[in-house]
Coordinates of C-alpha atoms and ligand atoms in Angstrom, one line a residue:
M7 CA -0.2 0.1 0.0
K8 CA 1.1 3.6 -1.0
I9 CA 0.1 6.2 1.3
V10 CA 0.6 9.6 1.5
V11 CA -0.2 12.0 5.0
I12 CA -0.6 15.7 4.3
G13 CA 0.6 18.0 6.8
K14 CA 3.5 19.4 8.7
G15 CA 2.5 19.7 12.3
G16 CA 3.2 17.5 15.6
R17 CA 0.1 15.6 14.8
E18 CA 1.3 14.7 11.2
D19 CA 4.6 13.6 12.7
A20 CA 2.4 11.3 14.7
I21 CA 0.4 10.1 12.1
V22 CA 3.1 9.2 9.9
H23 CA 4.8 7.4 12.7
K24 CA 1.9 5.3 13.3
I25 CA 1.4 4.4 9.8
S26 CA 5.0 3.7 9.4
D27 CA 4.3 0.8 11.9
S28 CA 1.9 -1.2 9.8
K29 CA 3.1 -4.1 7.8
K30 CA 0.8 -3.1 5.1
V31 CA 2.8 0.1 4.1
E32 CA 4.9 -0.5 1.3
K33 CA 5.8 3.1 0.3
L34 CA 5.0 6.2 3.0
F35 CA 5.2 10.0 2.2
A36 CA 4.7 13.2 3.9
V37 CA 3.6 16.6 2.1
P38 CA 5.5 18.2 2.9
G39 CA 6.4 16.8 6.3
N40 CA 9.0 18.2 8.5
P41 CA 12.3 16.7 10.1
G42 CA 10.3 14.5 12.2
T43 CA 8.2 12.7 9.3
G44 CA 11.4 12.3 7.5
R45 CA 12.7 9.9 9.9
Y46 CA 10.1 7.3 8.6
A47 CA 8.9 8.7 5.2
N48 CA 9.8 10.7 2.1
N49 CA 8.9 14.0 2.3
I50 CA 7.6 16.0 -0.6
S51 CA 7.7 19.6 -1.0
L52 CA 4.5 20.4 -2.2
S53 CA 2.0 23.1 -1.7
I54 CA -1.2 21.4 0.5
S55 CA -3.4 24.0 -1.0
D56 CA -2.8 23.2 -4.4
F57 CA -4.7 20.3 -5.0
S58 CA -3.5 19.6 -8.9
V59 CA -0.3 19.3 -7.8
I60 CA -1.2 16.8 -4.9
A61 CA -3.4 15.0 -7.5
D62 CA -0.5 14.8 -10.1
F63 CA 1.7 13.2 -7.3
V64 CA -0.9 10.8 -6.4
K65 CA -1.6 9.7 -9.9
S66 CA 2.1 9.4 -11.0
N67 CA 2.9 7.3 -7.8
N68 CA 0.0 5.1 -7.6
I69 CA -1.2 6.2 -4.2
D70 CA -4.0 4.2 -2.6
I71 CA -4.3 6.1 0.4
V72 CA -4.1 10.0 1.5
I73 CA -4.7 11.1 4.8
P74 CA -4.9 14.9 5.3
G75 CA -4.0 15.8 8.9
P76 CA -5.1 19.6 9.3
E77 CA -8.4 21.1 8.6
L78 CA -7.6 23.4 5.9
P79 CA -7.2 21.1 2.9
I80 CA -10.7 18.9 4.4
A81 CA -12.5 22.4 4.3
K82 CA -11.3 23.4 1.1
G83 CA -12.5 19.9 -0.3
I84 CA -9.5 17.8 -1.0
K85 CA -11.6 14.4 -1.0
D86 CA -13.9 16.0 -3.8
Y87 CA -11.2 17.3 -5.9
L88 CA -8.8 13.9 -5.4
K89 CA -12.0 11.9 -6.2
K90 CA -12.7 13.6 -9.4
E91 CA -9.2 13.6 -10.4
S92 CA -7.6 10.0 -9.5
K93 CA -9.0 6.6 -7.7
V94 CA -7.3 7.1 -4.9
F95 CA -9.0 6.9 -1.4
V96 CA -9.2 10.1 0.9
F97 CA -9.5 9.4 4.2
A98 CA -11.4 12.6 5.2
P99 CA -15.2 13.9 4.6
P100 CA -16.2 15.8 1.7
Q101 CA -16.4 19.6 1.5
S102 CA -20.0 19.0 2.1
S103 CA -20.1 17.5 5.8
S104 CA -17.3 19.7 6.8
F105 CA -19.6 22.3 8.2
L106 CA -19.8 20.0 11.4
E107 CA -16.3 22.1 12.0
S108 CA -16.6 25.2 9.9
S109 CA -20.1 26.1 10.8
K110 CA -20.8 26.4 14.5
I111 CA -24.1 27.0 14.0
K112 CA -24.9 24.1 11.1
A113 CA -23.1 22.1 13.6
K114 CA -25.4 23.0 16.4
E115 CA -28.6 22.8 14.2
F116 CA -27.3 19.3 13.5
M117 CA -26.9 18.3 16.9
K118 CA -30.4 19.2 17.9
R119 CA -32.2 17.7 14.9
N120 CA -30.4 14.1 15.9
G121 CA -31.0 14.8 19.9
V122 CA -27.4 15.1 20.5
P123 CA -26.8 16.7 23.8
T124 CA -25.3 20.4 23.6
A125 CA -25.9 23.7 25.4
D126 CA -29.0 25.4 24.5
F127 CA -28.5 28.1 21.8
V128 CA -29.9 30.6 19.7
S129 CA -28.0 32.2 16.2
F130 CA -27.9 35.4 14.8
D131 CA -26.9 36.9 11.1
D132 CA -28.4 40.3 12.2
F133 CA -26.5 42.5 14.8
E134 CA -29.8 44.4 15.5
K135 CA -31.9 41.3 16.2
A136 CA -28.8 39.9 18.4
V137 CA -28.8 43.1 20.4
Q138 CA -32.4 43.0 21.0
Y139 CA -32.4 39.3 22.0
V140 CA -29.4 39.8 24.3
K141 CA -31.1 42.7 26.3
T142 CA -33.9 40.7 27.6
R143 CA -31.5 37.6 28.0
T144 CA -31.7 36.6 31.7
R145 CA -29.1 33.7 31.9
F146 CA -25.6 34.7 32.3
P147 CA -22.9 34.2 31.8
A148 CA -23.7 33.6 27.8
V149 CA -20.9 32.3 25.3
I150 CA -20.8 33.8 22.1
K151 CA -19.3 32.4 19.0
A152 CA -18.2 33.2 16.0
D153 CA -19.9 30.8 13.6
G154 CA -17.1 30.3 11.3
L155 CA -13.2 29.2 11.7
A156 CA -11.5 31.6 14.0
E157 CA -8.0 30.0 14.7
G158 CA -9.8 28.9 18.1
K159 CA -10.1 32.7 19.0
G160 CA -13.7 32.9 18.4
V161 CA -15.3 32.2 21.7
A162 CA -16.3 34.7 23.9
I163 CA -17.7 34.4 27.5
A164 CA -20.4 37.4 28.5
H165 CA -21.5 38.0 31.8
A166 CA -24.0 40.8 31.2
P167 CA -26.2 42.2 28.5
A168 CA -24.0 45.0 28.4
E169 CA -21.1 43.1 27.8
A170 CA -22.6 41.0 25.3
V171 CA -23.6 43.8 23.4
S172 CA -20.0 45.2 22.7
M173 CA -18.9 41.5 21.9
L174 CA -21.4 41.0 19.2
Y175 CA -20.4 44.5 17.9
E176 CA -17.0 43.2 17.6
Y177 CA -17.9 40.3 16.0
M178 CA -20.9 41.1 13.8
V179 CA -20.3 45.0 13.2
E180 CA -16.5 45.3 13.1
R181 CA -15.9 41.9 11.8
K182 CA -13.4 40.7 14.2
F183 CA -13.1 37.2 12.7
G184 CA -13.9 38.4 9.1
E185 CA -16.8 36.6 7.4
S186 CA -15.9 34.1 10.1
S187 CA -18.1 36.3 12.5
K188 CA -20.8 37.5 10.4
K189 CA -23.0 35.3 12.0
V190 CA -22.9 34.3 15.8
L191 CA -24.1 31.7 18.1
I192 CA -25.0 32.5 21.5
E193 CA -25.3 29.5 23.6
D194 CA -25.7 28.4 27.5
F195 CA -22.7 28.3 29.5
L196 CA -21.8 25.0 30.8
S197 CA -19.6 24.0 33.7
G198 CA -17.7 20.8 34.1
L199 CA -14.8 19.3 33.0
E200 CA -13.9 19.0 29.3
Y201 CA -12.6 16.0 27.4
S202 CA -12.1 14.8 24.0
V203 CA -13.0 11.8 22.0
F204 CA -11.7 10.6 18.9
V205 CA -13.7 8.0 16.6
V206 CA -13.2 6.8 13.0
T207 CA -16.2 6.5 11.1
D208 CA -17.6 5.7 7.6
G209 CA -20.8 7.5 8.0
N210 CA -22.3 4.4 9.2
E211 CA -20.5 2.6 11.9
F212 CA -17.8 4.0 13.8
V213 CA -14.7 3.0 16.3
W214 CA -13.6 4.5 19.3
I215 CA -9.6 5.3 18.7
G216 CA -9.1 7.3 21.7
D217 CA -9.8 9.7 24.3
A218 CA -7.6 12.5 25.7
S219 CA -7.6 15.9 27.5
D220 CA -5.8 18.9 26.4
Y221 CA -4.1 22.0 27.9
K222 CA -5.1 25.0 25.9
R223 CA -3.6 27.6 28.0
A224 CA 0.0 28.7 28.0
Y225 CA 0.8 28.7 31.8
D226 CA 0.4 26.2 34.4
G227 CA -2.6 25.8 36.4
D228 CA -4.6 26.6 32.9
R229 CA -3.6 30.3 33.1
G230 CA -2.5 32.9 30.4
P231 CA -3.5 33.1 26.8
N232 CA -4.6 30.4 24.6
T233 CA -2.7 28.5 22.6
G234 CA -2.7 25.7 20.0
G235 CA -2.4 23.1 22.9
M236 CA 0.3 22.9 25.5
G237 CA 0.1 19.2 26.1
S238 CA -2.3 16.6 26.5
V239 CA -3.0 13.4 28.2
S240 CA -4.6 10.1 27.3
P241 CA -6.7 8.5 28.2
V242 CA -8.7 10.9 29.7
P243 CA -8.3 10.5 33.8
F244 CA -11.7 11.1 35.2
L245 CA -13.5 9.0 32.6
M246 CA -14.6 6.1 34.2
P247 CA -16.2 3.1 32.3
D248 CA -19.6 4.0 32.6
M249 CA -19.2 7.8 31.7
R250 CA -17.2 6.1 28.5
R251 CA -20.5 4.2 28.1
I252 CA -23.0 6.8 28.2
T253 CA -20.5 9.0 26.0
L254 CA -20.9 6.6 23.5
E255 CA -24.6 5.5 23.6
T256 CA -25.9 9.6 24.0
V257 CA -23.4 11.5 22.0
I258 CA -21.2 9.2 19.7
K259 CA -24.1 6.9 18.5
P260 CA -26.7 9.7 17.7
T261 CA -24.2 11.7 15.9
I262 CA -23.4 8.7 14.0
D263 CA -26.8 8.0 13.3
G264 CA -27.3 11.8 12.5
L265 CA -24.9 11.4 9.5
K266 CA -26.5 8.2 8.5
K267 CA -30.1 9.7 8.4
E268 CA -29.4 12.9 7.0
G269 CA -27.2 11.2 3.8
I270 CA -23.9 12.6 4.9
E271 CA -20.8 10.9 3.4
Y272 CA -18.5 11.0 6.2
T273 CA -15.5 8.9 5.9
G274 CA -12.5 9.5 8.4
F275 CA -11.7 10.5 11.8
L276 CA -14.2 12.8 13.9
Y277 CA -13.3 14.4 17.0
F278 CA -15.9 15.1 20.0
G279 CA -14.9 18.2 22.0
L280 CA -17.3 17.6 25.0
I281 CA -17.8 18.8 28.5
W282 CA -19.0 16.4 31.4
T283 CA -21.7 18.3 33.3
S284 CA -23.9 17.4 36.3
Q285 CA -26.3 16.1 33.3
G286 CA -23.9 14.4 31.7
P287 CA -21.9 15.0 28.7
K288 CA -22.6 17.7 26.0
V289 CA -20.9 18.1 22.8
L290 CA -19.2 21.6 22.7
E291 CA -18.1 21.2 19.0
Y292 CA -16.9 18.8 16.1
N293 CA -13.8 18.5 14.5
V294 CA -13.6 16.8 11.0
R295 CA -10.0 15.6 11.9
L296 CA -7.6 14.5 14.9
G297 CA -6.8 17.4 17.4
D298 CA -3.1 18.3 17.7
P299 CA -1.8 17.6 20.3
E300 CA -4.1 15.1 21.4
A301 CA -3.3 13.0 18.6
Q302 CA -0.1 12.5 19.6
A303 CA -1.0 11.2 23.2
I304 CA -3.8 8.7 21.8
L305 CA -1.9 7.6 18.5
P306 CA 0.8 5.9 20.8
R307 CA -1.7 3.8 22.6
L308 CA -3.6 2.5 19.7
R309 CA -2.6 -1.1 19.2
T310 CA -4.4 -2.2 16.5
D311 CA -3.0 -1.2 13.2
L312 CA -4.0 2.2 11.8
V313 CA -3.8 1.3 8.0
E314 CA -6.5 -1.7 9.1
I315 CA -8.8 0.9 10.8
I316 CA -8.9 2.8 7.6
E317 CA -9.0 0.3 4.8
A318 CA -11.9 -0.9 7.2
A319 CA -13.8 2.7 7.2
R320 CA -12.8 2.4 3.0
E321 CA -14.9 -1.0 3.0
H322 CA -17.8 -0.5 5.3
K323 CA -16.3 -3.0 7.7
L324 CA -15.8 -1.3 10.8
G325 CA -18.3 -3.1 12.5
N326 CA -16.1 -6.1 12.4
L327 CA -13.1 -4.8 13.8
T328 CA -12.0 -4.7 17.6
V329 CA -9.6 -1.8 18.6
E330 CA -7.1 -2.7 21.3
F331 CA -5.2 -0.5 23.2
D332 CA -2.3 -0.3 25.1
E333 CA -2.8 -0.2 28.7
R334 CA -0.7 2.4 29.7
V335 CA -1.3 6.1 30.1
S336 CA 0.4 8.9 27.8
I337 CA 1.5 12.1 28.4
C338 CA 2.5 14.8 25.9
V339 CA 4.3 18.2 26.3
V340 CA 4.9 20.8 24.1
L341 CA 8.0 22.3 23.9
A342 CA 7.3 26.0 22.7
S343 CA 9.3 29.0 21.9
G344 CA 9.5 31.5 24.5
G345 CA 6.9 34.1 23.5
Y346 CA 4.4 31.5 22.2
P347 CA 1.4 32.1 21.5
V348 CA 2.1 36.1 21.2
S349 CA 5.5 36.6 19.3
Y350 CA 8.7 34.5 19.4
E351 CA 11.8 34.1 17.4
K352 CA 12.7 31.1 15.3
G353 CA 16.2 29.5 14.2
K354 CA 17.2 28.5 17.5
L355 CA 19.5 25.6 17.6
I356 CA 17.9 22.4 19.4
R357 CA 20.7 20.3 21.5
G358 CA 20.2 17.3 23.5
L359 CA 17.7 14.9 21.6
N360 CA 20.2 12.4 21.3
K361 CA 20.3 12.0 25.1
V362 CA 16.7 11.5 25.7
I363 CA 15.8 7.7 26.7
P364 CA 14.7 5.8 23.8
E365 CA 11.0 5.2 25.1
V366 CA 10.7 8.7 24.8
T367 CA 9.1 9.4 21.5
I368 CA 9.8 12.8 20.3
Y369 CA 7.3 14.2 17.6
H370 CA 8.3 17.3 15.3
A371 CA 6.0 20.4 15.3
G372 CA 8.0 23.5 14.3
T373 CA 11.4 22.2 13.3
K374 CA 14.2 23.2 10.4
E375 CA 17.2 21.1 9.3
V376 CA 20.0 22.8 8.2
D377 CA 23.3 21.3 7.3
G378 CA 22.3 18.2 9.5
Q379 CA 21.5 20.4 12.3
L380 CA 17.9 20.8 14.1
Y381 CA 16.3 24.3 14.7
T382 CA 13.5 25.7 15.8
D383 CA 11.0 26.8 13.3
G384 CA 7.6 27.5 15.3
G385 CA 6.0 28.5 18.0
R386 CA 5.4 24.9 19.1
V387 CA 8.8 22.9 18.5
L388 CA 8.9 19.7 19.6
N389 CA 6.6 17.0 21.4
V390 CA 7.8 14.5 23.8
V391 CA 5.4 11.8 24.5
L392 CA 5.8 9.0 27.1
L393 CA 3.8 6.1 28.1
G394 CA 4.0 4.4 31.6
K395 CA 2.1 2.9 34.6
D396 CA 0.2 6.1 35.8
F397 CA 0.1 9.8 35.4
P398 CA 2.2 10.6 38.2
S399 CA 5.2 8.2 37.2
V400 CA 5.1 9.4 33.8
M401 CA 5.0 13.0 34.6
E402 CA 8.2 12.6 36.5
R403 CA 9.9 10.8 33.8
I404 CA 8.9 12.8 31.1
Y405 CA 9.9 15.8 32.9
R406 CA 13.3 14.4 33.9
E407 CA 13.7 13.6 30.0
I408 CA 12.8 17.1 28.9
E409 CA 15.7 18.5 31.2
K410 CA 18.1 17.1 28.3
I411 CA 16.7 18.9 25.3
H412 CA 17.9 22.9 25.1
F413 CA 17.2 25.8 22.6
E414 CA 17.1 29.2 23.7
N415 CA 14.2 30.8 25.4
I416 CA 12.6 27.3 25.5
F417 CA 9.4 27.3 27.0
F418 CA 6.6 24.5 28.3
R419 CA 4.3 23.6 31.0
R420 CA 5.2 21.6 33.9
D421 CA 2.0 20.4 35.0
I422 CA 1.0 18.4 31.8
G423 CA -0.3 15.2 33.6
S424 CA -1.2 16.5 36.8
L425 CA -4.8 15.2 38.2
E426 CA -5.3 18.1 40.3
R427 CA -7.5 19.5 37.1
F428 CA -9.7 16.4 36.6
A429 CA -11.0 16.5 40.1
L430 CA -14.7 16.0 39.4
Ligands
ADP14 N1 -21.3 26.3 26.0 C1 -20.0 26.8 26.8 N2 -19.8 26.9 28.5 C2 -18.9 26.9 28.9 N3 -17.6 27.0 28.4 C3 -17.5 26.9 26.7 C4 -18.7 26.5 26.0 N4 -18.5 26.5 24.8 C5 -17.4 26.5 24.6 N5 -16.4 26.9 25.7 C6 -15.2 26.9 26.0 O1 -14.7 27.8 25.4 C7 -13.5 26.7 24.2 C8 -13.8 26.9 22.8 O2 -14.7 26.4 22.3 P1 -14.9 25.4 21.7 O3 -16.4 25.4 20.6 O4 -14.1 24.1 21.2 O5 -14.5 26.5 20.3 P2 -13.3 26.5 19.4 O6 -12.2 25.2 19.8 O7 -13.2 26.4 17.9 O8 -12.5 27.7 19.9 C9 -13.9 25.3 25.2 O9 -12.8 24.5 24.9 C10 -14.5 25.7 26.6 O10 -13.4 25.8 27.3
MG15 MG1 -12.2 23.6 20.9

């Protein structure tokens, strides 16, 4: 089997690594990949937004499967494009179903139609009407969300009507997020613990491939600005077996049944952003891809061959598959550039990777290789992953190993895996 993975971050390095374990793989390419993926795949430097160039590559190399990592090519319709141009199987949903991630309003309407538990909501495309509504709203805090993609920055919490009005003004009139904030969603504030669940589905059947908690804030104790993610753990520490079952039955099953009922041809990974409330699980959002850095913590725990899972999705045989997991827990710590997520420098020499014990896996998120030396090349630079018996022991070992890695202004959270934040 000849496989292409699209993307160049830590998530894609973890996907490529996992795929490279499969006996079914004959040739593996990363487009464009990074120095990490270069360890077990051929990096092909093509633009991931130029689908015609990718189609040519796929055809001339007889590629069997394309796996897009990031959201952008999926939302831009890579599935549809390559399907028209070649016989390749793209393991991703078509553009028509990427609304599950790219429109928060459409996703919520889908949840509502299909009985998927989520916060009550209203939506507006008219500023005046939205203002009228919040002025008489009594339930606060209220959560205001830009309808479209906003790089994880489109969610604001209003504590009173006046604050809501000024947020609506920024979103809808000033267009803080451009077209993405032309329409807004206003929903009830939920309290509880957040977690993420990942499945592979063919739009009819599904398998659970992992669950994780991520750390979005920049600093220890969940303080500071939001980032792309400073770390993750898997499995979700507080998710007891019955909570897992309830999530499966009340959230995942109705979602997949909804896809089927609505004739949505969804193939690929599906990510459920969830919150466990006093009334059980509720969906915060869907993503039509794996999360980053959640993928880096969940994929190493997957015992079943990922290529086999993807083939089962292609052949509509997911129902016959039992997915097995490594019993151990995993922690992923993101090593970032000082100043991330606001402003940071690149091009710092990375040292010490060869000193780290072999049990530790290092995924590359923002690195560059020049003359055999590795340099920082982004905000999030490396993802350090370790599996072990329990969170406290893995935490201790992983931070000991991280001490061996150096680059100027290295910055990371020191509390990834700490169980304090997971007290229900
Ligand atoms: N209804 C809600 N109640 C409480 N917190 C929320 C609610 N919706 C979102 N949040 C918070 O905002 C974060 C981002 O919201 P989410 O819908 O995941 O959007 P995105 O990831 O696209 O920014 C969530 O992880 C959660 O912490
Ligand atoms: Mg989110």
